[in-house]
CSV table of C-alpha atoms in Angstrom, one decimal:
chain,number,residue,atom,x,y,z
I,1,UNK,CA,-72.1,57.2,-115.0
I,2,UNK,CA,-69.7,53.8,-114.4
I,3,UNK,CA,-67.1,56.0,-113.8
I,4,UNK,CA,-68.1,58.2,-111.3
I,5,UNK,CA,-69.5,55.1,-109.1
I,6,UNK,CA,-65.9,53.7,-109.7
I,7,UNK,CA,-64.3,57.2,-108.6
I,8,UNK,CA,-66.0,57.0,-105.7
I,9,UNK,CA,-65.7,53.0,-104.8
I,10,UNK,CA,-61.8,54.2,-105.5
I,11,UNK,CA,-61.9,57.2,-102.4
I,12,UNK,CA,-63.6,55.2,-100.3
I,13,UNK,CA,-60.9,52.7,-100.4
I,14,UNK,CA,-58.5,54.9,-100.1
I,15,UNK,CA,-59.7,56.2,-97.2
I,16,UNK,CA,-60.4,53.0,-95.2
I,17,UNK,CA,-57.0,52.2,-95.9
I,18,UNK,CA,-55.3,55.1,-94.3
I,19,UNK,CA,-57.7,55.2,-91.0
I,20,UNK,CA,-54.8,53.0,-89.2
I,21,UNK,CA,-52.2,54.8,-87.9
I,22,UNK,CA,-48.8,55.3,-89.8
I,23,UNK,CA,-45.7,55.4,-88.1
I,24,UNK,CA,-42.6,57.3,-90.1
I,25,UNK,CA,-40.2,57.6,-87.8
I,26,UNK,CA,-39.7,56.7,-84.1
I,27,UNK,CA,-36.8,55.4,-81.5
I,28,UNK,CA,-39.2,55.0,-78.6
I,29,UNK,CA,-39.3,51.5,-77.1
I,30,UNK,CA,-41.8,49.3,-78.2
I,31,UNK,CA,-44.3,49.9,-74.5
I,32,UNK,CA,-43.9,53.5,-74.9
I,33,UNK,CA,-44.5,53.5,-78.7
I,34,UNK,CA,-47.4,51.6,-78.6
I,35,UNK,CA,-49.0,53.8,-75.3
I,36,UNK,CA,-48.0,57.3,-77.8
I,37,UNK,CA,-49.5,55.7,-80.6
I,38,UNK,CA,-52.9,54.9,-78.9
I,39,UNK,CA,-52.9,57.8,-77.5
I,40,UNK,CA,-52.3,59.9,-80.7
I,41,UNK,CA,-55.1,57.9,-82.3
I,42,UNK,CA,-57.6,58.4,-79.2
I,43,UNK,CA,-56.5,62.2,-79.1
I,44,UNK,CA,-57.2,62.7,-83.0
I,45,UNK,CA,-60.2,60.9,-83.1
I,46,UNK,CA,-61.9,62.5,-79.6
I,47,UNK,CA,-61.1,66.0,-80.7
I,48,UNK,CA,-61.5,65.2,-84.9
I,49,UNK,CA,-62.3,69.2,-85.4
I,50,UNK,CA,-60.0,70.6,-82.7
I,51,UNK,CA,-56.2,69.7,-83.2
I,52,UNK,CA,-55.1,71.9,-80.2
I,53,UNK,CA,-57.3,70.4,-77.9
I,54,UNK,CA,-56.0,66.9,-79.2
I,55,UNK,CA,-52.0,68.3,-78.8
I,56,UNK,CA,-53.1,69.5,-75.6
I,57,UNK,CA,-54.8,65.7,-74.6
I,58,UNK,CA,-51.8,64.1,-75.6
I,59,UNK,CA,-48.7,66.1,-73.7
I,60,UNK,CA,-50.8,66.6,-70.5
I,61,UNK,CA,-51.1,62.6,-70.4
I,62,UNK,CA,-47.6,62.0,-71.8
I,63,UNK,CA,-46.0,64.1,-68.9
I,64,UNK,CA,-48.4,62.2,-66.3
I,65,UNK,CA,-47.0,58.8,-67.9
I,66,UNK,CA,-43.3,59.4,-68.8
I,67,UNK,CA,-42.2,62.9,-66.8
I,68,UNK,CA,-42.4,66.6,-68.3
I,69,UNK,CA,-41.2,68.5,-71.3
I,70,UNK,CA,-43.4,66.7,-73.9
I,71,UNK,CA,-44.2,68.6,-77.2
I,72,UNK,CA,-47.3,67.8,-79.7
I,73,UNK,CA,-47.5,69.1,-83.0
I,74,UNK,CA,-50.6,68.0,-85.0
I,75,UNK,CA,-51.9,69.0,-88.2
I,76,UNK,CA,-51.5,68.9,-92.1
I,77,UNK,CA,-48.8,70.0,-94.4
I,78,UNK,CA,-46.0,71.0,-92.1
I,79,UNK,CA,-42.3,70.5,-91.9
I,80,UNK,CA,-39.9,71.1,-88.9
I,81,UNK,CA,-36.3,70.2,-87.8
I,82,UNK,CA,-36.3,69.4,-83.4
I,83,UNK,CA,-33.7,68.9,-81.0
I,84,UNK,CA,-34.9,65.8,-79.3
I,85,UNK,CA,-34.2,63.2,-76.4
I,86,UNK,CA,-33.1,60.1,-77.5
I,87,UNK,CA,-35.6,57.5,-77.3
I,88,UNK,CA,-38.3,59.8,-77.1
I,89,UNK,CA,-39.3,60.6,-81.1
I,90,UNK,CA,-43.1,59.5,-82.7
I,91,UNK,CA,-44.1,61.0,-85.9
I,92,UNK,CA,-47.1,59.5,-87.1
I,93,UNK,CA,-49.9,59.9,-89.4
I,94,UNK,CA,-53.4,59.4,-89.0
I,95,UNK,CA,-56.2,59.4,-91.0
I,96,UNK,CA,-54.2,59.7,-94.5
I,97,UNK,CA,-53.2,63.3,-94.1
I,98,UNK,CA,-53.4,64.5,-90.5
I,99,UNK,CA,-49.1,64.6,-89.1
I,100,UNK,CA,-48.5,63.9,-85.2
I,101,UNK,CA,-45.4,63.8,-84.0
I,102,UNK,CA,-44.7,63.7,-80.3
I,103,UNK,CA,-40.9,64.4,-78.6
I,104,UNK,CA,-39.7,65.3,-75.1
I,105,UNK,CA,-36.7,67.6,-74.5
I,106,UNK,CA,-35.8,69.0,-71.2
């Protein structure tokens, strides 16, 4: 019976340790960076059940804020290779296990 209460106490630390938001990689500057990241977080929490509605939050505001050609990927368990503008990379995690990352190319 201990055990299974410890399992438990375990997950649930494990998952209030990876709510905050996890950058892996990004050149942006630090204003922009921190805008994308709050953004990324607002996006994926808003639309928690709905990842193309949250891609779809995030580019139509980062083309308002910086210019166009933003792309959004969001979602779990994917790879991908991009052709990017320099200065203008976030890939993030959120949540643990849910990938955003967030580039503009024109």
């Amino acid at each position: 019976m201990a055990d299974t209460g410890e399992g438990k106490k375990e997950e649930a630390d494990y998952k209030r340790l990876h709510t905050f938001p996890l950058i892996r990689h990004t050149d942006m500057p630090e204003e922009m960076r921190v805008e994308a990241m709050e953004l990324c977080v607002t996006a994926c929490e808003k639309y928690a059940t709905n990842n193309e509605s949250a891609a779809k939050m995030i580019k139509e505001m980062m083309d308002k804020k910086f210019g166009s050609s933003w792309h959004v990927v969001i979602g779990e368990g994917f790879g991908f290779e991009i052709t990017h503008e320099v200065k203008n990379l976030l890939y993030m995690f959120f949540g643990g296990s849910l990938a955003v990352c967030v580039w503009k190319c024109s």
